[in-house]
Amino acid sequence: QQQVKQSPQSLIVQKGGISIINCAYENTAFDYFPWYQQFPGKGPALLIAIRPDVSEKKEGRFTISFNKSAKQFSLHIMDSQPGDSATYFCAASKGGGGNKLTFGTGTQLKVEL
Amino acid sequence: DAGVIQSPRHEVTEMGQEVTLRCKPISGHNSLFWYRQTMMRGLELLIYFNNNVPIDDSGMPEDRFSAKMPNASFSTLKIQPSEPRDSAVYFCASRPGTSGGEQFFGPGTRLTVL
């Protein structure tokens, strides 16, 4: 049973544009929602994370929007750059600690010049 | 800062052989995680340890898989006997605390079972 659904599977954005990746979860006990960035041949790296007590978190060009009632959260990449081209994974866990992360299926982002 | 170290980076073996993957977590980190990544199933948590003790192994596929953490600086994931469907990238991650915080991933081991 897939508990975190991620879309789109792939995304092409022009340089300077906004990249938007969406995730939806089923388990209302989830209380920690990180996004990971993975480059080819590398392990995932934490990009940004949010807890459900806030609706938005921004770090530089990266913003998480969180909608608790809809059980959805999204990653926005402003002013997308070619260096942002990577695979992005949303994830969720419960217990506040991010122990057992359930990952989405990933979005392959390509930022074109 | 060396980060999480995994070895080997690539492993090709034949069905039925024993495979051992190794991980050295970041010094001072108290939690260690083993993940498997495939195209079909994405990233899946196999097992994690807190202070060298296995906490949750519910993600381990079957008895052919076993993981150990004999000390704070070393962990192994063993598959015996290996099967073609075990082909995947296996990641090890470590975390400073035992109840939350960022997980730092290693570069992964790409396993191919022929």
PDB file of C-alpha atoms in Angstrom:
ATOM      1  CA  GLN A   1       0.000   0.000   0.000  1.00  0.00           C
ATOM      2  CA  GLN A   2       1.525   3.225  -1.154  1.00  0.00           C
ATOM      3  CA  GLN A   3       1.089   5.755   1.600  1.00  0.00           C
ATOM      4  CA  VAL A   4       2.705   8.728  -0.142  1.00  0.00           C
ATOM      5  CA  LYS A   5       1.730   9.504  -3.715  1.00  0.00           C
ATOM      6  CA  GLN A   6       3.963  11.839  -5.696  1.00  0.00           C
ATOM      7  CA  SER A   7       3.394  13.603  -8.995  1.00  0.00           C
ATOM      8  CA  PRO A   8       4.445  14.269 -11.641  1.00  0.00           C
ATOM      9  CA  GLN A   9       6.851  11.462 -12.433  1.00  0.00           C
ATOM     10  CA  SER A  10       8.928  13.813 -14.551  1.00  0.00           C
ATOM     11  CA  LEU A  11       9.036  17.538 -15.116  1.00  0.00           C
ATOM     12  CA  ILE A  12      10.762  19.824 -17.571  1.00  0.00           C
ATOM     13  CA  VAL A  13      11.033  23.504 -16.678  1.00  0.00           C
ATOM     14  CA  GLN A  14      12.754  26.390 -18.367  1.00  0.00           C
ATOM     15  CA  LYS A  15      15.518  28.197 -16.558  1.00  0.00           C
ATOM     16  CA  GLY A  16      14.054  30.849 -14.299  1.00  0.00           C
ATOM     17  CA  GLY A  17      10.689  29.136 -14.115  1.00  0.00           C
ATOM     18  CA  ILE A  18       8.882  27.631 -11.135  1.00  0.00           C
ATOM     19  CA  SER A  19       9.026  23.889 -10.543  1.00  0.00           C
ATOM     20  CA  ILE A  20       6.147  22.392  -8.577  1.00  0.00           C
ATOM     21  CA  ILE A  21       6.045  18.843  -7.256  1.00  0.00           C
ATOM     22  CA  ASN A  22       3.071  17.508  -5.353  1.00  0.00           C
ATOM     23  CA  CYS A  23       2.599  14.805  -2.757  1.00  0.00           C
ATOM     24  CA  ALA A  24      -0.427  13.376  -1.015  1.00  0.00           C
ATOM     25  CA  TYR A  25      -0.476  11.144   2.005  1.00  0.00           C
ATOM     26  CA  GLU A  26      -3.038   8.865   3.588  1.00  0.00           C
ATOM     27  CA  ASN A  27      -1.888   8.301   7.135  1.00  0.00           C
ATOM     28  CA  THR A  28      -3.111  11.141   9.364  1.00  0.00           C
ATOM     29  CA  ALA A  29      -0.538  10.124  11.969  1.00  0.00           C
ATOM     30  CA  PHE A  30       2.277  11.436   9.780  1.00  0.00           C
ATOM     31  CA  ASP A  31       3.804  14.507  11.362  1.00  0.00           C
ATOM     32  CA  TYR A  32       7.109  15.081   9.599  1.00  0.00           C
ATOM     33  CA  PHE A  33       7.392  15.782   5.877  1.00  0.00           C
ATOM     34  CA  PRO A  34      10.865  16.129   4.342  1.00  0.00           C
ATOM     35  CA  TRP A  35      11.917  16.574   0.748  1.00  0.00           C
ATOM     36  CA  TYR A  36      15.079  14.909  -0.522  1.00  0.00           C
ATOM     37  CA  GLN A  37      17.156  15.754  -3.591  1.00  0.00           C
ATOM     38  CA  GLN A  38      19.131  13.062  -5.382  1.00  0.00           C
ATOM     39  CA  PHE A  39      21.708  13.522  -8.129  1.00  0.00           C
ATOM     40  CA  PRO A  40      22.714  10.612 -10.373  1.00  0.00           C
ATOM     41  CA  GLY A  41      25.102   8.259  -8.629  1.00  0.00           C
ATOM     42  CA  LYS A  42      24.593   9.913  -5.258  1.00  0.00           C
ATOM     43  CA  GLY A  43      22.499   9.238  -2.203  1.00  0.00           C
ATOM     44  CA  PRO A  44      19.483  11.391  -1.381  1.00  0.00           C
ATOM     45  CA  ALA A  45      20.161  14.558   0.588  1.00  0.00           C
ATOM     46  CA  LEU A  46      17.708  16.450   2.765  1.00  0.00           C
ATOM     47  CA  LEU A  47      16.545  19.623   1.064  1.00  0.00           C
ATOM     48  CA  ILE A  48      13.862  21.011   3.338  1.00  0.00           C
ATOM     49  CA  ALA A  49      11.323  19.642   5.818  1.00  0.00           C
ATOM     50  CA  ILE A  50       8.088  20.759   7.444  1.00  0.00           C
ATOM     51  CA  ARG A  51       5.900  19.782  10.377  1.00  0.00           C
ATOM     52  CA  PRO A  52       2.102  20.100  10.227  1.00  0.00           C
ATOM     53  CA  ASP A  53       1.883  23.008  12.645  1.00  0.00           C
ATOM     54  CA  VAL A  54       2.829  25.421   9.855  1.00  0.00           C
ATOM     55  CA  SER A  55       1.401  25.817   6.367  1.00  0.00           C
ATOM     56  CA  GLU A  56       4.547  26.984   4.630  1.00  0.00           C
ATOM     57  CA  LYS A  57       8.296  26.866   5.035  1.00  0.00           C
ATOM     58  CA  LYS A  58      10.776  28.674   2.858  1.00  0.00           C
ATOM     59  CA  GLU A  59      14.510  28.194   2.543  1.00  0.00           C
ATOM     60  CA  GLY A  60      16.081  30.241  -0.208  1.00  0.00           C
ATOM     61  CA  ARG A  61      14.483  29.310  -3.522  1.00  0.00           C
ATOM     62  CA  PHE A  62      12.773  26.244  -2.038  1.00  0.00           C
ATOM     63  CA  THR A  63       9.345  26.385  -0.409  1.00  0.00           C
ATOM     64  CA  ILE A  64       7.140  23.675   1.058  1.00  0.00           C
ATOM     65  CA  SER A  65       3.410  24.349   1.104  1.00  0.00           C
ATOM     66  CA  PHE A  66       1.404  22.147   3.438  1.00  0.00           C
ATOM     67  CA  ASN A  67      -2.357  21.574   3.471  1.00  0.00           C
ATOM     68  CA  LYS A  68      -3.263  19.458   6.463  1.00  0.00           C
ATOM     69  CA  SER A  69      -6.981  19.176   5.706  1.00  0.00           C
ATOM     70  CA  ALA A  70      -6.311  17.966   2.172  1.00  0.00           C
ATOM     71  CA  LYS A  71      -3.385  15.789   3.307  1.00  0.00           C
ATOM     72  CA  GLN A  72      -1.209  17.279   0.629  1.00  0.00           C
ATOM     73  CA  PHE A  73       2.133  19.036   0.495  1.00  0.00           C
ATOM     74  CA  SER A  74       4.169  20.419  -2.334  1.00  0.00           C
ATOM     75  CA  LEU A  75       7.655  21.624  -3.170  1.00  0.00           C
ATOM     76  CA  HIS A  76       8.085  24.848  -5.103  1.00  0.00           C
ATOM     77  CA  ILE A  77      11.443  25.697  -6.638  1.00  0.00           C
ATOM     78  CA  MET A  78      11.551  29.343  -7.615  1.00  0.00           C
ATOM     79  CA  ASP A  79      13.898  30.641 -10.326  1.00  0.00           C
ATOM     80  CA  SER A  80      14.764  27.072 -11.309  1.00  0.00           C
ATOM     81  CA  GLN A  81      18.351  26.563 -12.446  1.00  0.00           C
ATOM     82  CA  PRO A  82      20.028  23.823 -14.519  1.00  0.00           C
ATOM     83  CA  GLY A  83      21.864  22.802 -11.336  1.00  0.00           C
ATOM     84  CA  ASP A  84      18.499  21.932  -9.809  1.00  0.00           C
ATOM     85  CA  SER A  85      18.122  19.091 -12.313  1.00  0.00           C
ATOM     86  CA  ALA A  86      17.823  16.029 -10.101  1.00  0.00           C
ATOM     87  CA  THR A  87      15.297  13.572  -8.730  1.00  0.00           C
ATOM     88  CA  TYR A  88      13.181  14.849  -5.866  1.00  0.00           C
ATOM     89  CA  PHE A  89      11.507  12.643  -3.283  1.00  0.00           C
ATOM     90  CA  CYS A  90       8.888  13.614  -0.781  1.00  0.00           C
ATOM     91  CA  ALA A  91       8.630  11.563   2.369  1.00  0.00           C
ATOM     92  CA  ALA A  92       6.593  11.299   5.532  1.00  0.00           C
ATOM     93  CA  SER A  93       6.931   9.774   8.953  1.00  0.00           C
ATOM     94  CA  LYS A  94       5.129   9.706  12.271  1.00  0.00           C
ATOM     95  CA  GLY A  95       6.210  10.049  15.830  1.00  0.00           C
ATOM     96  CA  GLY A  96       7.827  13.410  15.214  1.00  0.00           C
ATOM     97  CA  GLY A  97      11.200  11.875  14.768  1.00  0.00           C
ATOM     98  CA  GLY A  98      11.533  11.004  11.143  1.00  0.00           C
ATOM     99  CA  ASN A  99      12.500   7.468  11.977  1.00  0.00           C
ATOM    100  CA  LYS A 100      10.623   5.351   9.523  1.00  0.00           C
ATOM    101  CA  LEU A 101      10.425   7.492   6.417  1.00  0.00           C
ATOM    102  CA  THR A 102       7.915   6.494   3.746  1.00  0.00           C
ATOM    103  CA  PHE A 103       9.080   7.893   0.432  1.00  0.00           C
ATOM    104  CA  GLY A 104       7.157   8.974  -2.624  1.00  0.00           C
ATOM    105  CA  THR A 105       8.100   7.502  -5.974  1.00  0.00           C
ATOM    106  CA  GLY A 106      10.222  10.459  -7.032  1.00  0.00           C
ATOM    107  CA  THR A 107      10.073  13.225  -9.638  1.00  0.00           C
ATOM    108  CA  GLN A 108      12.800  13.613 -12.207  1.00  0.00           C
ATOM    109  CA  LEU A 109      13.272  17.339 -12.781  1.00  0.00           C
ATOM    110  CA  LYS A 110      15.108  18.749 -15.764  1.00  0.00           C
ATOM    111  CA  VAL A 111      15.728  22.469 -16.006  1.00  0.00           C
ATOM    112  CA  GLU A 112      16.503  23.565 -19.527  1.00  0.00           C
ATOM    113  CA  LEU A 113      18.412  26.648 -20.612  1.00  0.00           C
TER     114      LEU A 113
ATOM    115  CA  ASP B   1      34.110  15.283   7.050  1.00  0.00           C
ATOM    116  CA  ALA B   2      34.071  11.916   5.253  1.00  0.00           C
ATOM    117  CA  GLY B   3      30.332  11.376   5.299  1.00  0.00           C
ATOM    118  CA  VAL B   4      28.752   7.936   5.267  1.00  0.00           C
ATOM    119  CA  ILE B   5      31.048   5.418   3.595  1.00  0.00           C
ATOM    120  CA  GLN B   6      29.712   2.375   1.778  1.00  0.00           C
ATOM    121  CA  SER B   7      31.555  -0.471   0.150  1.00  0.00           C
ATOM    122  CA  PRO B   8      31.665  -1.836  -2.383  1.00  0.00           C
ATOM    123  CA  ARG B   9      30.207   0.808  -4.693  1.00  0.00           C
ATOM    124  CA  HIS B  10      29.328  -1.818  -7.257  1.00  0.00           C
ATOM    125  CA  GLU B  11      28.822  -5.540  -6.841  1.00  0.00           C
ATOM    126  CA  VAL B  12      28.029  -8.084  -9.517  1.00  0.00           C
ATOM    127  CA  THR B  13      27.374 -11.613  -8.376  1.00  0.00           C
ATOM    128  CA  GLU B  14      25.648 -14.746  -9.486  1.00  0.00           C
ATOM    129  CA  MET B  15      22.402 -16.073  -8.155  1.00  0.00           C
ATOM    130  CA  GLY B  16      22.886 -18.137  -5.043  1.00  0.00           C
ATOM    131  CA  GLN B  17      26.026 -16.394  -3.884  1.00  0.00           C
ATOM    132  CA  GLU B  18      26.355 -14.583  -0.583  1.00  0.00           C
ATOM    133  CA  VAL B  19      26.614 -10.811  -0.757  1.00  0.00           C
ATOM    134  CA  THR B  20      27.820  -8.542   2.046  1.00  0.00           C
ATOM    135  CA  LEU B  21      27.386  -4.804   1.893  1.00  0.00           C
ATOM    136  CA  ARG B  22      29.266  -2.591   4.324  1.00  0.00           C
ATOM    137  CA  CYS B  23      28.616   0.780   5.880  1.00  0.00           C
ATOM    138  CA  LYS B  24      30.595   3.143   8.059  1.00  0.00           C
ATOM    139  CA  PRO B  25      28.336   5.829   9.534  1.00  0.00           C
ATOM    140  CA  ILE B  26      29.401   9.359  10.303  1.00  0.00           C
ATOM    141  CA  SER B  27      31.391   9.437  13.528  1.00  0.00           C
ATOM    142  CA  GLY B  28      29.240  10.318  16.499  1.00  0.00           C
ATOM    143  CA  HIS B  29      25.965   9.420  14.840  1.00  0.00           C
ATOM    144  CA  ASN B  30      23.723   7.161  16.897  1.00  0.00           C
ATOM    145  CA  SER B  31      21.242   5.872  14.327  1.00  0.00           C
ATOM    146  CA  LEU B  32      21.853   3.878  11.179  1.00  0.00           C
ATOM    147  CA  PHE B  33      19.436   3.012   8.407  1.00  0.00           C
ATOM    148  CA  TRP B  34      19.558   0.596   5.474  1.00  0.00           C
ATOM    149  CA  TYR B  35      17.429   1.406   2.408  1.00  0.00           C
ATOM    150  CA  ARG B  36      16.871  -0.287  -0.926  1.00  0.00           C
ATOM    151  CA  GLN B  37      16.070   1.652  -4.107  1.00  0.00           C
ATOM    152  CA  THR B  38      14.526   0.099  -7.205  1.00  0.00           C
ATOM    153  CA  MET B  39      12.624   1.515 -10.144  1.00  0.00           C
ATOM    154  CA  MET B  40       9.559  -0.518  -9.267  1.00  0.00           C
ATOM    155  CA  ARG B  41       9.360   0.094  -5.524  1.00  0.00           C
ATOM    156  CA  GLY B  42      11.311   3.313  -5.039  1.00  0.00           C
ATOM    157  CA  LEU B  43      13.125   3.876  -1.752  1.00  0.00           C
ATOM    158  CA  GLU B  44      12.256   1.406   0.978  1.00  0.00           C
ATOM    159  CA  LEU B  45      13.515   1.266   4.534  1.00  0.00           C
ATOM    160  CA  LEU B  46      14.836  -2.194   5.325  1.00  0.00           C
ATOM    161  CA  ILE B  47      16.025  -1.836   8.913  1.00  0.00           C
ATOM    162  CA  TYR B  48      17.314   0.757  11.333  1.00  0.00           C
ATOM    163  CA  PHE B  49      19.479   0.710  14.436  1.00  0.00           C
ATOM    164  CA  ASN B  50      19.670   3.020  17.430  1.00  0.00           C
ATOM    165  CA  ASN B  51      22.896   2.794  19.428  1.00  0.00           C
ATOM    166  CA  ASN B  52      23.806  -0.421  17.556  1.00  0.00           C
ATOM    167  CA  VAL B  53      20.511  -2.102  18.490  1.00  0.00           C
ATOM    168  CA  PRO B  54      18.037  -3.081  15.727  1.00  0.00           C
ATOM    169  CA  ILE B  55      14.809  -1.177  16.313  1.00  0.00           C
ATOM    170  CA  ASP B  56      12.650  -1.992  13.321  1.00  0.00           C
ATOM    171  CA  ASP B  57      13.395  -4.696  10.770  1.00  0.00           C
ATOM    172  CA  SER B  58       9.891  -4.964   9.370  1.00  0.00           C
ATOM    173  CA  GLY B  59      11.121  -3.832   5.973  1.00  0.00           C
ATOM    174  CA  MET B  60      13.563  -6.706   5.566  1.00  0.00           C
ATOM    175  CA  PRO B  61      12.145  -8.679   2.621  1.00  0.00           C
ATOM    176  CA  GLU B  62      12.731 -12.179   3.900  1.00  0.00           C
ATOM    177  CA  ASP B  63      15.028 -14.403   5.875  1.00  0.00           C
ATOM    178  CA  ARG B  64      17.668 -14.240   3.182  1.00  0.00           C
ATOM    179  CA  PHE B  65      18.423 -10.718   4.384  1.00  0.00           C
ATOM    180  CA  SER B  66      20.215 -10.003   7.641  1.00  0.00           C
ATOM    181  CA  ALA B  67      21.841  -6.901   9.100  1.00  0.00           C
ATOM    182  CA  LYS B  68      24.265  -6.422  11.931  1.00  0.00           C
ATOM    183  CA  MET B  69      25.851  -3.515  13.706  1.00  0.00           C
ATOM    184  CA  PRO B  70      28.627  -4.885  15.905  1.00  0.00           C
ATOM    185  CA  ASN B  71      29.820  -1.421  16.923  1.00  0.00           C
ATOM    186  CA  ALA B  72      29.049   2.246  16.420  1.00  0.00           C
ATOM    187  CA  SER B  73      31.272   2.573  13.383  1.00  0.00           C
ATOM    188  CA  PHE B  74      30.323  -0.414  11.262  1.00  0.00           C
ATOM    189  CA  SER B  75      27.283  -2.186   9.882  1.00  0.00           C
ATOM    190  CA  THR B  76      26.709  -4.942   7.348  1.00  0.00           C
ATOM    191  CA  LEU B  77      23.781  -6.031   5.244  1.00  0.00           C
ATOM    192  CA  LYS B  78      24.029  -9.612   4.093  1.00  0.00           C
ATOM    193  CA  ILE B  79      22.001 -11.434   1.468  1.00  0.00           C
ATOM    194  CA  GLN B  80      22.307 -15.215   1.410  1.00  0.00           C
ATOM    195  CA  PRO B  81      21.485 -16.666  -1.048  1.00  0.00           C
ATOM    196  CA  SER B  82      21.140 -13.787  -3.466  1.00  0.00           C
ATOM    197  CA  GLU B  83      18.509 -13.745  -6.204  1.00  0.00           C
ATOM    198  CA  PRO B  84      18.140 -11.613  -9.365  1.00  0.00           C
ATOM    199  CA  ARG B  85      15.226  -9.729  -7.797  1.00  0.00           C
ATOM    200  CA  ASP B  86      17.612  -8.424  -5.146  1.00  0.00           C
ATOM    201  CA  SER B  87      19.282  -6.279  -7.796  1.00  0.00           C
ATOM    202  CA  ALA B  88      18.978  -2.697  -6.573  1.00  0.00           C
ATOM    203  CA  VAL B  89      20.902   0.201  -5.109  1.00  0.00           C
ATOM    204  CA  TYR B  90      21.343  -0.208  -1.369  1.00  0.00           C
ATOM    205  CA  PHE B  91      21.826   2.923   0.702  1.00  0.00           C
ATOM    206  CA  CYS B  92      23.055   3.313   4.208  1.00  0.00           C
ATOM    207  CA  ALA B  93      22.192   6.469   6.151  1.00  0.00           C
ATOM    208  CA  SER B  94      23.136   7.723   9.581  1.00  0.00           C
ATOM    209  CA  ARG B  95      21.682  10.299  11.918  1.00  0.00           C
ATOM    210  CA  PRO B  96      23.078  12.121  14.937  1.00  0.00           C
ATOM    211  CA  GLY B  97      20.186  11.461  17.301  1.00  0.00           C
ATOM    212  CA  THR B  98      17.983   8.481  17.991  1.00  0.00           C
ATOM    213  CA  SER B  99      14.606  10.148  17.734  1.00  0.00           C
ATOM    214  CA  GLY B 100      14.602  12.623  14.927  1.00  0.00           C
ATOM    215  CA  GLY B 101      16.613  14.817  12.667  1.00  0.00           C
ATOM    216  CA  GLU B 102      18.224  14.652   9.292  1.00  0.00           C
ATOM    217  CA  GLN B 103      19.389  11.359   7.868  1.00  0.00           C
ATOM    218  CA  PHE B 104      22.662  11.557   5.949  1.00  0.00           C
ATOM    219  CA  PHE B 105      22.857   9.095   3.077  1.00  0.00           C
ATOM    220  CA  GLY B 106      25.895   7.336   1.727  1.00  0.00           C
ATOM    221  CA  PRO B 107      26.617   7.026  -2.002  1.00  0.00           C
ATOM    222  CA  GLY B 108      25.003   3.595  -2.222  1.00  0.00           C
ATOM    223  CA  THR B 109      26.034   0.150  -3.444  1.00  0.00           C
ATOM    224  CA  ARG B 110      24.689  -0.912  -6.810  1.00  0.00           C
ATOM    225  CA  LEU B 111      24.065  -4.656  -6.631  1.00  0.00           C
ATOM    226  CA  THR B 112      23.483  -6.760  -9.701  1.00  0.00           C
ATOM    227  CA  VAL B 113      22.584 -10.416  -9.260  1.00  0.00           C
ATOM    228  CA  LEU B 114      22.842 -12.404 -12.478  1.00  0.00           C
TER     229      LEU B 114
END
